[in-house]
Amino acid sequence: RFRHSRQQGSTTLFMQFSNISEGSSLPKYLRLSITPATQGSPRKMQLQTCVRKFRRRRIQTNEQSKRTTYDDALVDLHAQVHFGSAEYFHYFNDPTEFGKNYDRILYELIVSDSLMEIDPEGRRRVKGKNTLMPSLSDQKTAQQCDLVCQLDVIDFSQNSDWICSDYSGEDIVEKQKSFGKNSKLPGAEIFQSLSMLPGAEIFQSLVMPKTPMEMNLGDLRLFSNLFLSGQKLATGLRLVLWTIPVPEISVLLLDWSSMGKGGRISPLALPVLENLLRGNFSIAQKLVFSQMIVSGQANEGSSSFIIGERNEKALQELEKSTDVDGCRNTALLYGALHCRDMHRKLNKMGYQLIGEEKWRTAWAVNLDGDIEISSSSDETNSKSRINRSVVGIVAVSFYLLVSGVDWIATLQDIEVDASLGHGYGSLVTALAYLLRHVALYFSLAKFIIQWDIGLFGGDNSFR
């Protein structure tokens, strides 16, 4: 498609491309890459983020000389995660490897205006190198997963070309206040407050899917809905399933069947179980954390404030940089979960995807823990696969046995309390059973099922 703009003596032709057709899937900006064991090297899982290049081309024709010139604006969209290895983040501080490629770097950062320098044109820059620090919760997460925080490494104040293209902390607070007021749902403010309480997600799991991809209830489909809405049918069946043995597995299968995109058992499920059995809890936690992050990109979030509106803010700053400041090489550093929506919006602004994508490793995990690999022969690898299968079968069998015994014991306790007239005792026993298995569901949902169909598929989201 083309758009014309006529100025004195010349005509400008804006070339508008659309790499993404309406309704088609967007490319992934996060993937998990598993490398097999080789001689002296164990299996490894790498969480990788993508860099894609876009170009907006304007064709200018002088009406007198009939000479045609091209005015290109280039944008590199760097997907980021907020935790990673120090090497992953130091790349952005390197002026020769990264900084020299761009005349403007726009980044995502929610921070108070008191920590920023704001120029007359409204551009926001971090005041100094030691101005920012991660929250205590982020520091704890990084420490538990043996990673570092983005804010501990990247210097966002390294030069004037680095500009924050995000909302300020004050703006975020105002937006959150207006959310409840503008909602048409009765009691929206109360519901929003309750949803922020510790453990709220566990209780919500009783009636609605709570998976890393945060499914939209309006998209639920089950057995062609059987003349009922997908949400009502799935919720009713869900409540029934919590009363049977091993309910968390049945509910997970219900979620899988109603998500409308398919799915499969995650290749990380067995490595997580293996490392838990070996006592490598930090490795298991890091694997679960990796899959949760990647699964989150199944929700594009274009209509939400946390993704959609903040992306609009970033692209407004991009437009100002290219059309007002004349920048022709811009880097957009944004969270990976923002990038699929950002990709779509860049297309609508006339930017065309060009060149080859690049993948950078944010962190790597040794799937075999401390086990040494002395040979890469087919026989050794075959034995390793058999051993892992045995571990999986034993672990699943033991889990089902314990869960079944728990269900029988719970029924017996309820029956005893009921026969003695202890109604409250029966209720407490039933609630305790529900709480245990809802917590198990919430934990298993993070790594057993691959919620994003492309996560380990053939669309470059897994290799």
CSV table of C-alpha atoms in Angstrom, one decimal:
chain,number,residue,atom,x,y,z
A,1,ARG,CA,0.0,0.0,0.0
A,2,PHE,CA,1.1,3.6,-0.6
A,3,ARG,CA,0.3,6.9,0.9
A,4,HIS,CA,1.1,10.3,-0.8
A,5,SER,CA,2.2,13.5,0.7
A,6,ARG,CA,2.7,16.5,-1.6
A,7,GLN,CA,5.1,19.3,-0.7
A,8,GLN,CA,6.3,22.3,-2.7
A,9,GLY,CA,8.3,20.9,-5.7
A,10,SER,CA,8.3,17.3,-4.6
A,11,THR,CA,6.1,14.3,-3.9
A,12,THR,CA,6.7,11.9,-1.0
A,13,LEU,CA,5.5,8.3,-1.3
A,14,PHE,CA,5.2,6.5,2.0
A,15,MET,CA,5.6,2.7,1.4
A,16,GLN,CA,3.3,0.9,3.9
A,17,PHE,CA,3.9,-2.8,4.4
A,18,SER,CA,2.0,-5.3,6.3
A,19,ASN,CA,4.0,-8.4,7.3
A,20,ILE,CA,1.1,-9.6,9.5
A,21,SER,CA,-2.2,-10.2,8.0
A,22,GLU,CA,-5.3,-9.8,10.1
A,23,GLY,CA,-5.9,-12.9,12.2
A,24,SER,CA,-2.5,-14.5,11.5
A,25,SER,CA,-0.2,-15.5,14.3
A,26,LEU,CA,2.7,-13.2,15.2
A,27,PRO,CA,6.3,-14.4,15.5
A,28,LYS,CA,7.7,-15.3,18.9
A,29,TYR,CA,10.3,-13.2,20.7
A,30,LEU,CA,11.2,-15.7,23.3
A,31,ARG,CA,12.2,-19.4,23.0
A,32,LEU,CA,13.7,-22.2,24.9
A,33,SER,CA,16.6,-24.0,23.1
A,34,ILE,CA,17.6,-27.4,24.3
A,35,THR,CA,21.0,-28.8,23.2
A,36,PRO,CA,21.7,-32.5,23.6
A,37,ALA,CA,24.5,-34.0,25.6
A,38,THR,CA,27.9,-34.2,23.8
A,39,GLN,CA,31.2,-35.6,25.0
A,40,GLY,CA,32.1,-33.9,28.2
A,41,SER,CA,29.1,-31.6,28.0
A,42,PRO,CA,25.7,-32.2,29.6
A,43,ARG,CA,22.3,-31.3,28.1
A,44,LYS,CA,21.5,-27.6,28.4
A,45,MET,CA,18.5,-25.4,28.2
A,46,GLN,CA,18.9,-21.8,27.0
A,47,LEU,CA,16.3,-19.1,27.3
A,48,GLN,CA,16.8,-16.8,24.3
A,49,THR,CA,15.4,-13.4,23.3
A,50,CYS,CA,15.0,-12.2,19.7
A,51,VAL,CA,16.2,-9.1,17.9
A,52,ARG,CA,14.3,-8.1,14.7
A,53,LYS,CA,15.0,-5.2,12.3
A,54,PHE,CA,12.3,-3.1,10.7
A,55,ARG,CA,12.4,-0.4,8.0
A,56,ARG,CA,10.1,2.4,7.0
A,57,ARG,CA,10.9,3.6,3.5
A,58,ARG,CA,9.7,7.0,2.1
A,59,ILE,CA,10.2,7.5,-1.6
A,60,GLN,CA,10.7,11.2,-2.4
A,61,THR,CA,10.4,12.4,-6.1
A,62,ASN,CA,11.5,15.9,-7.2
A,63,GLU,CA,8.8,17.1,-9.6
A,64,GLN,CA,11.2,19.2,-11.6
A,65,SER,CA,14.2,16.9,-11.9
A,66,LYS,CA,12.1,13.7,-11.6
A,67,ARG,CA,14.9,12.4,-9.4
A,68,THR,CA,13.9,9.8,-6.8
A,69,THR,CA,15.5,9.5,-3.4
A,70,TYR,CA,14.9,7.1,-0.5
A,71,ASP,CA,14.5,8.1,3.1
A,72,ASP,CA,14.8,5.0,5.4
A,73,ALA,CA,14.1,4.8,9.1
A,74,LEU,CA,15.5,1.7,10.7
A,75,VAL,CA,14.3,0.2,14.0
A,76,ASP,CA,15.8,-2.8,15.9
A,77,LEU,CA,13.3,-4.3,18.3
A,78,HIS,CA,15.3,-5.9,21.1
A,79,ALA,CA,13.2,-8.3,23.2
A,80,GLN,CA,14.4,-8.3,26.8
A,81,VAL,CA,13.9,-10.2,30.0
A,82,HIS,CA,14.4,-8.4,33.3
A,83,PHE,CA,16.6,-11.1,34.8
A,84,GLY,CA,19.5,-12.8,33.1
A,85,SER,CA,23.3,-13.4,33.1
A,86,ALA,CA,25.6,-10.5,33.6
A,87,GLU,CA,27.0,-11.1,30.1
A,88,TYR,CA,23.5,-10.8,28.6
A,89,PHE,CA,23.1,-7.3,30.0
A,90,HIS,CA,26.7,-6.0,29.6
A,91,TYR,CA,26.1,-6.2,25.9
A,92,PHE,CA,23.9,-3.1,26.1
A,93,ASN,CA,26.7,-1.1,27.8
A,94,ASP,CA,29.2,-1.8,25.1
A,95,PRO,CA,29.6,1.3,22.9
A,96,THR,CA,31.4,-0.5,20.1
A,97,GLU,CA,29.2,-3.7,19.9
A,98,PHE,CA,25.8,-2.1,20.7
A,99,GLY,CA,25.8,1.7,21.1
A,100,LYS,CA,27.6,2.7,17.8
A,101,ASN,CA,24.7,1.1,15.8
A,102,TYR,CA,22.1,3.6,16.9
A,103,ASP,CA,21.5,7.3,17.1
A,104,ARG,CA,18.6,6.8,19.6
A,105,ILE,CA,17.9,4.1,22.2
A,106,LEU,CA,14.3,4.0,23.5
A,107,TYR,CA,13.7,1.7,26.5
A,108,GLU,CA,11.0,0.5,28.9
A,109,LEU,CA,11.3,1.7,32.5
A,110,ILE,CA,8.6,2.6,35.0
A,111,VAL,CA,10.3,5.0,37.3
A,112,SER,CA,9.3,8.2,39.2
A,113,ASP,CA,9.8,11.5,37.5
A,114,SER,CA,11.9,12.5,40.5
A,115,LEU,CA,14.6,10.2,39.2
A,116,MET,CA,14.5,11.6,35.7
A,117,GLU,CA,15.8,14.6,33.9
A,118,ILE,CA,13.0,16.0,31.6
A,119,ASP,CA,14.0,18.3,28.8
A,120,PRO,CA,11.7,21.1,27.4
A,121,GLU,CA,10.4,18.7,24.7
A,122,GLY,CA,9.3,16.2,27.4
A,123,ARG,CA,12.0,13.6,26.8
A,124,ARG,CA,12.9,11.7,29.9
A,125,ARG,CA,16.4,10.6,30.8
A,126,VAL,CA,17.8,8.8,33.9
A,127,LYS,CA,19.6,11.4,36.1
A,128,GLY,CA,22.7,9.3,36.9
A,129,LYS,CA,24.3,5.8,36.8
A,130,ASN,CA,23.6,4.9,40.4
A,131,THR,CA,20.1,6.4,40.5
A,132,LEU,CA,18.2,3.1,39.9
A,133,MET,CA,18.0,-0.1,41.8
A,134,PRO,CA,15.8,-3.2,41.6
A,135,SER,CA,13.1,-3.9,44.1
A,136,LEU,CA,13.7,-6.3,47.0
A,137,SER,CA,11.4,-8.9,45.4
A,138,ASP,CA,13.3,-8.7,42.1
A,139,GLN,CA,16.6,-9.0,44.0
A,140,LYS,CA,15.3,-12.1,45.8
A,141,THR,CA,14.0,-13.7,42.6
A,142,ALA,CA,17.4,-13.1,40.9
A,143,GLN,CA,19.3,-14.6,43.8
A,144,GLN,CA,17.1,-17.7,44.0
A,145,CYS,CA,17.6,-18.4,40.2
A,146,ASP,CA,21.3,-17.5,40.3
A,147,LEU,CA,20.7,-14.5,37.9
A,148,VAL,CA,21.2,-10.8,38.0
A,149,CYS,CA,18.7,-8.0,37.7
A,150,GLN,CA,18.6,-5.8,34.6
A,151,LEU,CA,18.8,-2.6,36.7
A,152,ASP,CA,22.0,-3.8,38.4
A,153,VAL,CA,23.9,-4.0,35.1
A,154,ILE,CA,22.5,-1.8,32.3
A,155,ASP,CA,23.5,1.8,32.6
A,156,PHE,CA,20.5,3.7,31.3
A,157,SER,CA,22.2,7.1,31.7
A,158,GLN,CA,25.3,6.3,29.7
A,159,ASN,CA,24.6,9.1,27.2
A,160,SER,CA,21.9,11.5,26.0
A,161,ASP,CA,20.8,9.1,23.2
A,162,TRP,CA,19.1,6.9,25.8
A,163,ILE,CA,15.6,8.0,26.3
A,164,CYS,CA,12.8,6.5,28.5
A,165,SER,CA,9.8,5.8,26.3
A,166,ASP,CA,7.5,4.5,29.1
A,167,TYR,CA,5.0,6.0,31.5
A,168,SER,CA,6.3,7.5,34.8
A,169,GLY,CA,5.5,5.8,38.1
A,170,GLU,CA,3.1,8.6,38.9
A,171,ASP,CA,1.2,8.0,35.6
A,172,ILE,CA,1.0,4.3,36.4
A,173,VAL,CA,-0.6,5.0,39.8
A,174,GLU,CA,-3.2,7.3,38.2
A,175,LYS,CA,-4.0,4.7,35.5
A,176,GLN,CA,-4.5,2.0,38.2
A,177,LYS,CA,-6.9,4.3,40.1
A,178,SER,CA,-9.0,5.0,37.0
A,179,PHE,CA,-9.2,1.3,36.1
A,180,GLY,CA,-11.7,0.5,38.8
A,181,LYS,CA,-13.7,3.7,38.2
A,182,ASN,CA,-14.0,3.2,34.5
A,183,SER,CA,-14.9,-0.5,34.7
A,184,LYS,CA,-18.6,-1.4,34.0
A,185,LEU,CA,-18.4,-4.4,36.3
A,186,PRO,CA,-20.1,-3.9,39.7
A,187,GLY,CA,-17.6,-3.9,42.5
A,188,ALA,CA,-14.6,-3.7,40.1
A,189,GLU,CA,-12.5,-1.8,42.6
A,190,ILE,CA,-13.1,-4.4,45.3
A,191,PHE,CA,-12.4,-7.2,42.9
A,192,GLN,CA,-9.1,-5.6,41.9
A,193,SER,CA,-8.1,-5.2,45.5
A,194,LEU,CA,-8.9,-8.8,46.4
A,195,SER,CA,-7.0,-10.1,43.4
A,196,MET,CA,-3.9,-8.5,44.7
A,197,LEU,CA,-4.0,-10.3,48.1
A,198,PRO,CA,-1.4,-13.1,48.7
A,199,GLY,CA,-2.7,-16.4,47.6
A,200,ALA,CA,-5.6,-14.9,45.6
A,201,GLU,CA,-4.6,-16.7,42.4
A,202,ILE,CA,-4.8,-20.1,44.2
A,203,PHE,CA,-8.4,-19.5,45.2
A,204,GLN,CA,-9.3,-18.2,41.7
A,205,SER,CA,-8.0,-21.5,40.3
A,206,LEU,CA,-11.1,-23.2,41.7
A,207,VAL,CA,-13.3,-21.6,39.1
A,208,MET,CA,-11.1,-20.3,36.4
A,209,PRO,CA,-7.9,-21.3,34.5
A,210,LYS,CA,-4.7,-19.8,36.1
A,211,THR,CA,-1.9,-20.7,33.8
A,212,PRO,CA,1.2,-18.9,32.7
A,213,MET,CA,-0.6,-17.7,29.5
A,214,GLU,CA,-3.5,-16.2,31.5
A,215,MET,CA,-6.2,-17.4,29.2
A,216,ASN,CA,-9.1,-15.1,28.3
A,217,LEU,CA,-12.3,-16.8,29.6
A,218,GLY,CA,-14.2,-15.5,26.6
A,219,ASP,CA,-12.1,-17.7,24.4
A,220,LEU,CA,-12.9,-21.0,26.2
A,221,ARG,CA,-14.2,-23.8,24.0
A,222,LEU,CA,-15.3,-27.2,25.2
A,223,PHE,CA,-17.1,-29.9,23.2
A,224,SER,CA,-18.4,-27.2,20.9
A,225,ASN,CA,-20.0,-25.8,24.1
A,226,LEU,CA,-23.0,-28.2,24.1
A,227,PHE,CA,-25.4,-25.3,23.7
A,228,LEU,CA,-23.8,-23.5,26.7
A,229,SER,CA,-21.2,-20.8,26.7
A,230,GLY,CA,-17.7,-22.2,27.0
A,231,GLN,CA,-17.1,-20.3,30.2
A,232,LYS,CA,-20.2,-21.6,32.0
A,233,LEU,CA,-19.7,-25.2,30.9
A,234,ALA,CA,-16.0,-25.3,31.7
A,235,THR,CA,-16.6,-23.6,35.1
A,236,GLY,CA,-19.3,-26.1,36.0
A,237,LEU,CA,-17.3,-29.1,35.0
A,238,ARG,CA,-14.3,-27.6,36.8
A,239,LEU,CA,-16.1,-27.5,40.1
A,240,VAL,CA,-17.2,-31.1,39.8
A,241,LEU,CA,-13.6,-32.3,39.0
A,242,TRP,CA,-12.3,-30.8,42.3
A,243,THR,CA,-14.2,-33.6,44.1
A,244,ILE,CA,-12.5,-36.6,42.4
A,245,PRO,CA,-9.2,-38.3,43.0
A,246,VAL,CA,-6.1,-36.5,41.7
A,247,PRO,CA,-8.3,-33.5,40.8
A,248,GLU,CA,-5.4,-31.2,39.7
A,249,ILE,CA,-4.6,-33.5,36.8
A,250,SER,CA,-8.2,-33.6,35.6
A,251,VAL,CA,-8.5,-29.8,35.9
A,252,LEU,CA,-5.2,-29.4,33.9
A,253,LEU,CA,-6.6,-31.6,31.2
A,254,LEU,CA,-9.8,-29.5,31.2
A,255,ASP,CA,-7.8,-26.3,30.8
A,256,TRP,CA,-5.8,-27.9,28.0
A,257,SER,CA,-8.9,-29.0,26.1
A,258,SER,CA,-10.7,-25.6,26.5
A,259,MET,CA,-7.9,-23.3,25.5
A,260,GLY,CA,-8.7,-23.7,21.8
A,261,LYS,CA,-5.0,-23.8,20.6
A,262,GLY,CA,-4.0,-27.3,21.4
A,263,GLY,CA,-1.0,-28.1,23.5
A,264,ARG,CA,1.2,-31.0,24.7
A,265,ILE,CA,3.3,-32.2,27.6
A,266,SER,CA,6.3,-29.9,28.0
A,267,PRO,CA,9.7,-31.3,27.3
A,268,LEU,CA,10.8,-29.5,30.5
A,269,ALA,CA,8.4,-31.5,32.6
A,270,LEU,CA,10.7,-34.5,33.0
A,271,PRO,CA,13.9,-32.5,33.6
A,272,VAL,CA,12.1,-30.6,36.4
A,273,LEU,CA,11.0,-33.9,38.0
A,274,GLU,CA,14.5,-35.4,37.6
A,275,ASN,CA,16.2,-32.5,39.4
A,276,LEU,CA,13.6,-32.4,42.1
A,277,LEU,CA,14.3,-36.1,42.8
A,278,ARG,CA,18.0,-35.5,42.8
A,279,GLY,CA,17.6,-32.6,45.2
A,280,ASN,CA,18.7,-30.0,42.6
A,281,PHE,CA,15.9,-27.6,43.7
A,282,SER,CA,17.6,-24.4,42.3
A,283,ILE,CA,17.8,-26.0,38.8
A,284,ALA,CA,14.2,-27.2,38.9
A,285,GLN,CA,13.1,-23.7,40.0
A,286,LYS,CA,15.1,-22.0,37.2
A,287,LEU,CA,13.5,-24.4,34.6
A,288,VAL,CA,10.0,-23.6,35.9
A,289,PHE,CA,10.8,-19.9,35.9
A,290,SER,CA,12.1,-20.1,32.3
A,291,GLN,CA,8.9,-21.8,31.0
A,292,MET,CA,6.6,-19.5,32.9
A,293,ILE,CA,8.3,-16.5,31.2
A,294,VAL,CA,8.1,-18.0,27.7
A,295,SER,CA,4.5,-19.3,28.1
A,296,GLY,CA,3.4,-15.7,28.9
A,297,GLN,CA,3.9,-14.6,25.3
A,298,ALA,CA,0.8,-16.6,24.3
A,299,ASN,CA,-1.2,-13.7,25.7
A,300,GLU,CA,-0.5,-10.7,23.3
A,301,GLY,CA,-2.2,-8.3,25.7
A,302,SER,CA,-2.8,-5.6,23.1
A,303,SER,CA,-5.9,-4.4,24.8
A,304,SER,CA,-4.4,-4.1,28.3
A,305,PHE,CA,-2.7,-1.1,29.8
A,306,ILE,CA,0.3,-3.0,31.0
A,307,ILE,CA,1.2,-3.9,27.4
A,308,GLY,CA,-1.0,-2.2,24.8
A,309,GLU,CA,-1.1,1.4,26.1
A,310,ARG,CA,2.6,1.3,27.2
A,311,ASN,CA,3.5,0.1,23.7
A,312,GLU,CA,1.5,3.0,22.2
A,313,LYS,CA,3.5,5.4,24.4
A,314,ALA,CA,6.8,3.9,23.2
A,315,LEU,CA,5.8,4.2,19.5
A,316,GLN,CA,4.8,7.8,20.0
A,317,GLU,CA,8.3,8.5,21.3
A,318,LEU,CA,9.7,6.6,18.3
A,319,GLU,CA,7.6,8.8,15.9
A,320,LYS,CA,9.0,11.9,17.6
A,321,SER,CA,12.6,10.5,17.3
A,322,THR,CA,12.3,9.8,13.6
A,323,ASP,CA,10.0,12.6,12.3
A,324,VAL,CA,11.1,15.4,14.6
A,325,ASP,CA,14.7,14.6,15.7
A,326,GLY,CA,15.6,13.0,12.4
A,327,CYS,CA,16.9,9.7,13.9
A,328,ARG,CA,17.4,7.0,11.3
A,329,ASN,CA,18.7,4.1,13.4
A,330,THR,CA,16.7,3.5,16.6
A,331,ALA,CA,16.8,0.7,19.1
A,332,LEU,CA,13.7,-0.3,21.0
A,333,LEU,CA,14.5,-2.1,24.2
A,334,TYR,CA,11.3,-3.6,25.6
A,335,GLY,CA,10.2,-6.6,27.6
A,336,ALA,CA,9.7,-9.7,25.4
A,337,LEU,CA,6.0,-10.0,26.3
A,338,HIS,CA,5.5,-6.5,24.8
A,339,CYS,CA,7.1,-7.4,21.5
A,340,ARG,CA,4.4,-9.3,19.6
A,341,ASP,CA,2.0,-6.4,20.0
A,342,MET,CA,4.8,-3.9,19.2
A,343,HIS,CA,5.6,-5.9,16.0
A,344,ARG,CA,2.0,-5.6,14.9
A,345,LYS,CA,1.8,-1.9,15.6
A,346,LEU,CA,5.1,-1.2,13.8
A,347,ASN,CA,3.6,-2.8,10.7
A,348,LYS,CA,0.6,-0.5,10.9
A,349,MET,CA,3.0,2.4,11.1
A,350,GLY,CA,4.6,1.4,7.8
A,351,TYR,CA,7.6,-0.5,9.1
A,352,GLN,CA,8.6,-3.6,7.1
A,353,LEU,CA,10.5,-6.6,8.7
A,354,ILE,CA,13.8,-6.9,7.0
A,355,GLY,CA,17.0,-9.0,7.4
A,356,GLU,CA,17.5,-12.1,9.5
A,357,GLU,CA,16.4,-12.4,13.1
A,358,LYS,CA,19.0,-12.8,15.8
A,359,TRP,CA,18.7,-14.7,19.1
A,360,ARG,CA,20.6,-13.9,22.3
A,361,THR,CA,20.9,-16.2,25.3
A,362,ALA,CA,19.6,-14.6,28.5
A,363,TRP,CA,20.7,-17.6,30.6
A,364,ALA,CA,21.4,-21.3,30.3
A,365,VAL,CA,20.6,-24.2,32.6
A,366,ASN,CA,22.4,-27.6,32.9
A,367,LEU,CA,19.5,-30.0,32.7
A,368,ASP,CA,21.5,-32.9,34.2
A,369,GLY,CA,22.6,-31.0,37.3
A,370,ASP,CA,26.0,-32.1,38.6
A,371,ILE,CA,26.1,-35.4,36.5
A,372,GLU,CA,29.2,-35.6,34.3
A,373,ILE,CA,28.9,-36.8,30.7
A,374,SER,CA,32.0,-38.9,29.8
A,375,SER,CA,30.8,-40.1,26.3
A,376,SER,CA,28.6,-39.0,23.5
A,377,SER,CA,28.1,-42.4,22.0
A,378,ASP,CA,24.6,-43.5,20.8
A,379,GLU,CA,24.6,-46.3,23.4
A,380,THR,CA,25.3,-43.9,26.3
A,381,ASN,CA,22.6,-41.4,25.1
A,382,SER,CA,20.1,-44.3,24.7
A,383,LYS,CA,20.8,-45.5,28.2
A,384,SER,CA,20.3,-41.9,29.5
A,385,ARG,CA,17.0,-41.6,27.7
A,386,ILE,CA,15.8,-45.0,29.2
A,387,ASN,CA,16.9,-43.9,32.7
A,388,ARG,CA,15.0,-40.6,32.4
A,389,SER,CA,11.9,-42.5,31.2
A,390,VAL,CA,12.1,-44.8,34.2
A,391,VAL,CA,12.4,-41.8,36.5
A,392,GLY,CA,9.4,-40.3,35.0
A,393,ILE,CA,7.2,-43.5,35.2
A,394,VAL,CA,8.2,-44.0,38.9
A,395,ALA,CA,7.6,-40.4,39.8
A,396,VAL,CA,4.2,-40.2,38.1
A,397,SER,CA,3.1,-43.6,39.6
A,398,PHE,CA,4.2,-42.5,43.1
A,399,TYR,CA,2.4,-39.2,42.7
A,400,LEU,CA,-0.9,-40.9,41.6
A,401,LEU,CA,-0.6,-43.4,44.5
A,402,VAL,CA,-0.1,-40.7,47.2
A,403,SER,CA,-2.9,-38.5,45.7
A,404,GLY,CA,-5.3,-41.5,45.6
A,405,VAL,CA,-4.6,-42.4,49.2
A,406,ASP,CA,-5.1,-38.8,50.2
A,407,TRP,CA,-8.6,-38.8,48.6
A,408,ILE,CA,-9.6,-42.0,50.4
A,409,ALA,CA,-8.3,-40.8,53.7
A,410,THR,CA,-10.2,-37.5,53.3
A,411,LEU,CA,-13.5,-39.3,52.6
A,412,GLN,CA,-13.0,-41.4,55.7
A,413,ASP,CA,-12.3,-38.4,57.9
A,414,ILE,CA,-15.3,-36.6,56.5
A,415,GLU,CA,-17.5,-39.7,57.2
A,416,VAL,CA,-16.2,-40.0,60.8
A,417,ASP,CA,-16.8,-36.3,61.5
A,418,ALA,CA,-20.3,-36.5,60.0
A,419,SER,CA,-21.2,-39.6,62.1
A,420,LEU,CA,-20.1,-37.8,65.3
A,421,GLY,CA,-22.1,-34.8,64.3
A,422,HIS,CA,-19.0,-32.6,63.8
A,423,GLY,CA,-20.2,-30.7,60.7
A,424,TYR,CA,-17.6,-28.1,61.0
A,425,GLY,CA,-14.9,-30.8,61.2
A,426,SER,CA,-16.1,-32.3,57.9
A,427,LEU,CA,-16.1,-28.9,56.3
A,428,VAL,CA,-12.6,-28.1,57.5
A,429,THR,CA,-11.3,-31.5,56.2
A,430,ALA,CA,-12.9,-30.9,52.8
A,431,LEU,CA,-11.5,-27.4,52.5
A,432,ALA,CA,-8.0,-28.6,53.5
A,433,TYR,CA,-8.2,-31.3,50.7
A,434,LEU,CA,-9.2,-28.6,48.2
A,435,LEU,CA,-6.5,-26.2,49.3
A,436,ARG,CA,-3.8,-28.9,49.0
A,437,HIS,CA,-4.8,-29.9,45.5
A,438,VAL,CA,-5.5,-26.4,44.2
A,439,ALA,CA,-2.0,-25.5,45.3
A,440,LEU,CA,-0.7,-28.6,43.5
A,441,TYR,CA,-2.6,-27.5,40.3
A,442,PHE,CA,-1.2,-24.1,40.5
A,443,SER,CA,2.4,-25.5,40.8
A,444,LEU,CA,2.0,-28.1,38.0
A,445,ALA,CA,0.4,-25.6,35.6
A,446,LYS,CA,3.7,-23.9,35.4
A,447,PHE,CA,5.7,-26.7,33.8
A,448,ILE,CA,3.7,-29.8,33.0
A,449,ILE,CA,1.7,-28.6,30.0
A,450,GLN,CA,3.0,-26.5,27.2
A,451,TRP,CA,0.4,-23.8,27.1
A,452,ASP,CA,1.8,-21.9,24.1
A,453,ILE,CA,1.4,-24.3,21.1
A,454,GLY,CA,4.4,-22.8,19.4
A,455,LEU,CA,6.7,-23.0,22.5
A,456,PHE,CA,8.2,-26.3,21.4
A,457,GLY,CA,7.0,-26.2,17.8
A,458,GLY,CA,8.4,-25.4,14.4
A,459,ASP,CA,8.0,-21.7,14.4
A,460,ASN,CA,11.4,-20.8,16.0
A,461,SER,CA,10.0,-20.6,19.5
A,462,PHE,CA,11.9,-23.8,20.3
A,463,ARG,CA,15.0,-25.4,18.9
